[in-house]
């Protein structure tokens, strides 16, 4: 009986120690050589999007994809912050290791919203029908970018905006 109880305690301890969160993974990789990491507050997101939408080339592409600056700004208003991690300039083994750890975000409570083979995948974590976090993994052409949006977003708004502007090369 003691052996069984001890085995259960060891099993529970292992489960807790391996139960990493997505933040643990980004914390691990943000310090890797040549990694680029930044946490962008809402005010900076608004400023960046505003500047991008004022560029004629981008504004024309947004218009051609049936999106409007107002649509995009409505979604941006709901974003509290953005975490960005780029491993583009890291070694292939670092990229492979990271991609292996984030290949199935459902283990962290995220739901796959959209996947474009060879381009990337969009996940969200919902609470009461509102996406609290949206994660975009960009794997196009050997890139390894991870973007995590925090806020109170409706999943359909995110997928709609992404589908309208997904062919932009910003």
C-alpha positions as a LaTeX table, in Angstrom:
\begin{tabular}{lrrr}
\hline
Residue & $x$ (\AA) & $y$ (\AA) & $z$ (\AA) \\
\hline
Unk1 & 0.00 & 0.00 & 0.00 \\
Unk2 & 2.85 & 2.37 & 0.86 \\
Unk3 & 4.49 & 1.63 & $-2.49$ \\
Unk4 & 1.27 & 2.43 & $-4.34$ \\
Unk5 & 0.81 & 5.69 & $-2.44$ \\
Unk6 & 4.44 & 6.67 & $-3.02$ \\
Unk7 & 4.07 & 5.86 & $-6.74$ \\
Unk8 & 0.97 & 8.06 & $-7.01$ \\
Unk9 & 2.75 & 10.94 & $-5.26$ \\
Unk10 & 5.72 & 10.61 & $-7.63$ \\
Unk11 & 3.39 & 10.51 & $-10.62$ \\
Unk12 & 1.60 & 13.65 & $-9.45$ \\
Unk13 & 4.91 & 15.44 & $-8.84$ \\
Unk14 & 6.07 & 14.57 & $-12.36$ \\
Unk15 & 2.80 & 15.80 & $-13.86$ \\
Unk16 & 3.09 & 19.13 & $-12.05$ \\
Unk17 & 6.75 & 19.63 & $-12.99$ \\
Unk18 & 6.09 & 18.87 & $-16.68$ \\
Unk19 & 2.92 & 20.98 & $-16.83$ \\
Unk20 & 4.59 & 23.96 & $-18.45$ \\
Unk21 & 2.70 & 26.94 & $-19.76$ \\
Unk22 & 3.19 & 28.70 & $-23.07$ \\
Unk23 & 4.87 & 31.56 & $-21.19$ \\
Unk24 & 7.48 & 29.13 & $-19.87$ \\
Unk25 & 8.33 & 28.18 & $-23.44$ \\
Unk26 & 8.64 & 31.79 & $-24.66$ \\
Unk27 & 10.72 & 32.63 & $-21.56$ \\
Unk28 & 13.05 & 29.77 & $-22.44$ \\
Unk29 & 13.55 & 30.86 & $-26.05$ \\
Unk30 & 13.67 & 34.64 & $-25.68$ \\
Unk31 & 17.19 & 34.40 & $-24.25$ \\
Unk32 & 18.57 & 32.19 & $-27.03$ \\
Unk33 & 21.35 & 33.74 & $-29.09$ \\
Unk34 & 19.97 & 35.81 & $-32.03$ \\
Unk35 & 16.39 & 35.61 & $-30.75$ \\
Unk36 & 14.32 & 38.79 & $-30.92$ \\
Unk37 & 11.73 & 39.35 & $-28.22$ \\
Unk38 & 9.50 & 42.24 & $-27.31$ \\
Unk39 & 6.31 & 42.91 & $-25.37$ \\
Unk40 & 4.35 & 45.70 & $-27.04$ \\
Unk41 & 1.74 & 47.62 & $-25.00$ \\
Unk42 & $-1.60$ & 48.69 & $-26.49$ \\
Unk43 & $-0.51$ & 52.30 & $-27.11$ \\
Unk44 & 2.42 & 51.15 & $-29.24$ \\
Unk45 & 0.23 & 48.65 & $-31.15$ \\
Unk46 & $-2.21$ & 51.46 & $-32.01$ \\
Unk47 & 0.62 & 53.71 & $-33.15$ \\
Unk48 & 2.23 & 50.99 & $-35.29$ \\
Unk49 & $-1.04$ & 49.98 & $-36.96$ \\
Unk50 & $-1.91$ & 53.64 & $-37.56$ \\
Unk51 & 1.43 & 54.24 & $-39.27$ \\
Unk52 & 1.06 & 51.10 & $-41.38$ \\
Unk53 & $-2.44$ & 52.02 & $-42.51$ \\
Unk54 & $-1.19$ & 55.47 & $-43.55$ \\
Unk55 & 1.28 & 53.92 & $-46.02$ \\
Unk56 & $-0.32$ & 54.06 & $-49.47$ \\
Unk57 & 0.84 & 50.59 & $-50.55$ \\
Unk58 & $-0.58$ & 48.91 & $-47.44$ \\
Unk59 & $-3.77$ & 50.99 & $-47.46$ \\
Unk60 & $-4.39$ & 49.96 & $-51.09$ \\
Unk61 & $-3.88$ & 46.26 & $-50.27$ \\
Unk62 & $-6.21$ & 46.48 & $-47.28$ \\
Unk63 & $-8.86$ & 48.15 & $-49.45$ \\
Unk64 & $-8.44$ & 45.53 & $-52.21$ \\
Unk65 & $-9.07$ & 42.76 & $-49.65$ \\
Unk66 & $-12.39$ & 44.26 & $-48.50$ \\
Unk67 & $-10.99$ & 45.39 & $-45.16$ \\
Unk68 & $-11.17$ & 48.91 & $-43.89$ \\
Unk69 & $-9.02$ & 50.86 & $-41.49$ \\
Unk70 & $-12.07$ & 51.16 & $-39.23$ \\
Unk71 & $-12.48$ & 47.35 & $-39.11$ \\
Unk72 & $-8.85$ & 46.90 & $-38.23$ \\
Unk73 & $-8.89$ & 49.70 & $-35.65$ \\
Unk74 & $-11.95$ & 48.17 & $-33.93$ \\
Unk75 & $-9.99$ & 44.98 & $-33.38$ \\
Unk76 & $-6.84$ & 46.85 & $-32.33$ \\
Unk77 & $-8.85$ & 48.67 & $-29.64$ \\
Unk78 & $-9.56$ & 45.31 & $-28.01$ \\
Unk79 & $-5.89$ & 44.28 & $-27.89$ \\
Unk80 & $-4.22$ & 44.91 & $-24.53$ \\
Unk81 & $-0.70$ & 43.92 & $-25.55$ \\
Unk82 & 1.29 & 41.82 & $-28.00$ \\
Unk83 & 4.20 & 39.48 & $-27.30$ \\
Unk84 & 6.53 & 38.94 & $-30.25$ \\
Unk85 & 9.28 & 36.32 & $-30.46$ \\
Unk86 & 11.32 & 35.80 & $-33.61$ \\
Unk87 & 13.80 & 32.97 & $-33.99$ \\
Unk88 & 14.43 & 33.69 & $-37.70$ \\
Unk89 & 18.16 & 34.33 & $-37.15$ \\
Unk90 & 18.65 & 31.37 & $-34.83$ \\
Unk91 & 20.11 & 28.00 & $-35.73$ \\
Unk92 & 18.02 & 25.32 & $-37.37$ \\
Unk93 & 18.17 & 23.18 & $-34.24$ \\
Unk94 & 16.73 & 26.03 & $-32.12$ \\
Unk95 & 13.89 & 26.54 & $-34.63$ \\
Unk96 & 13.17 & 22.80 & $-34.77$ \\
Unk97 & 13.16 & 22.53 & $-30.99$ \\
Unk98 & 10.78 & 25.50 & $-30.65$ \\
Unk99 & 8.47 & 24.25 & $-33.41$ \\
Unk100 & 8.33 & 20.84 & $-31.74$ \\
Unk101 & 7.27 & 22.41 & $-28.43$ \\
Unk102 & 4.54 & 24.59 & $-29.96$ \\
Unk103 & 3.25 & 22.22 & $-32.66$ \\
Unk104 & 0.17 & 21.33 & $-30.59$ \\
Unk105 & $-1.01$ & 24.24 & $-28.48$ \\
Unk106 & $-4.18$ & 22.39 & $-27.50$ \\
Unk107 & $-2.10$ & 20.94 & $-24.65$ \\
Unk108 & $-1.97$ & 24.50 & $-23.27$ \\
Unk109 & $-5.71$ & 25.15 & $-23.66$ \\
Unk110 & $-5.62$ & 26.77 & $-27.12$ \\
Unk111 & $-8.00$ & 25.96 & $-29.96$ \\
Unk112 & $-6.80$ & 25.90 & $-33.58$ \\
Unk113 & $-8.67$ & 28.58 & $-35.54$ \\
Unk114 & $-6.95$ & 28.50 & $-38.90$ \\
Unk115 & $-4.01$ & 26.77 & $-40.50$ \\
Unk116 & $-2.35$ & 27.65 & $-43.77$ \\
Unk117 & 0.20 & 24.94 & $-44.67$ \\
Unk118 & 3.61 & 26.43 & $-45.30$ \\
Unk119 & 2.53 & 29.82 & $-43.90$ \\
Unk120 & 1.41 & 29.44 & $-40.31$ \\
Unk121 & $-1.29$ & 28.64 & $-37.79$ \\
Unk122 & $-3.63$ & 30.72 & $-35.63$ \\
Unk123 & $-4.78$ & 29.54 & $-32.18$ \\
Unk124 & $-6.96$ & 31.13 & $-29.51$ \\
Unk125 & $-7.74$ & 30.62 & $-25.86$ \\
Unk126 & $-11.35$ & 31.49 & $-25.09$ \\
Unk127 & $-13.23$ & 32.33 & $-21.94$ \\
Unk128 & $-17.02$ & 32.78 & $-22.15$ \\
Unk129 & $-16.93$ & 33.11 & $-25.95$ \\
Unk130 & $-14.26$ & 35.82 & $-25.86$ \\
Unk131 & $-10.71$ & 35.12 & $-26.99$ \\
Unk132 & $-8.39$ & 36.20 & $-24.18$ \\
Unk133 & $-5.30$ & 35.22 & $-26.15$ \\
Unk134 & $-4.67$ & 34.71 & $-29.86$ \\
Unk135 & $-1.42$ & 33.08 & $-30.96$ \\
Unk136 & $-0.07$ & 33.27 & $-34.50$ \\
Unk137 & 2.79 & 30.95 & $-35.47$ \\
Unk138 & 4.47 & 32.02 & $-38.71$ \\
Unk139 & 6.52 & 29.33 & $-40.41$ \\
Unk140 & 6.65 & 30.67 & $-43.99$ \\
Unk141 & 9.92 & 30.13 & $-45.83$ \\
Unk142 & 11.94 & 28.92 & $-42.85$ \\
Unk143 & 10.74 & 31.76 & $-40.64$ \\
Unk144 & 10.01 & 31.02 & $-37.02$ \\
Unk145 & 7.87 & 33.81 & $-35.56$ \\
Unk146 & 5.53 & 33.64 & $-32.59$ \\
Unk147 & 3.00 & 36.44 & $-31.97$ \\
Unk148 & 0.67 & 36.35 & $-28.96$ \\
Unk149 & $-2.17$ & 38.88 & $-28.67$ \\
Unk150 & $-3.74$ & 39.54 & $-25.26$ \\
Unk151 & $-7.13$ & 41.22 & $-24.89$ \\
Unk152 & $-10.86$ & 40.67 & $-25.20$ \\
Unk153 & $-11.30$ & 39.60 & $-28.78$ \\
Unk154 & $-14.03$ & 37.76 & $-30.63$ \\
Unk155 & $-12.48$ & 34.81 & $-32.47$ \\
Unk156 & $-14.49$ & 35.50 & $-35.64$ \\
Unk157 & $-13.14$ & 39.08 & $-35.75$ \\
Unk158 & $-9.59$ & 37.82 & $-35.65$ \\
Unk159 & $-10.09$ & 35.18 & $-38.34$ \\
Unk160 & $-11.93$ & 37.68 & $-40.52$ \\
Unk161 & $-9.19$ & 40.31 & $-40.28$ \\
Unk162 & $-6.48$ & 37.69 & $-40.76$ \\
Unk163 & $-8.19$ & 36.29 & $-43.85$ \\
Unk164 & $-8.60$ & 39.79 & $-45.30$ \\
Unk165 & $-5.00$ & 40.85 & $-44.80$ \\
Unk166 & $-3.19$ & 37.50 & $-44.77$ \\
Unk167 & $-1.56$ & 38.10 & $-48.15$ \\
Unk168 & 0.06 & 41.34 & $-46.97$ \\
Unk169 & 3.83 & 41.29 & $-46.80$ \\
Unk170 & 4.44 & 43.77 & $-44.00$ \\
\hline
\end{tabular}
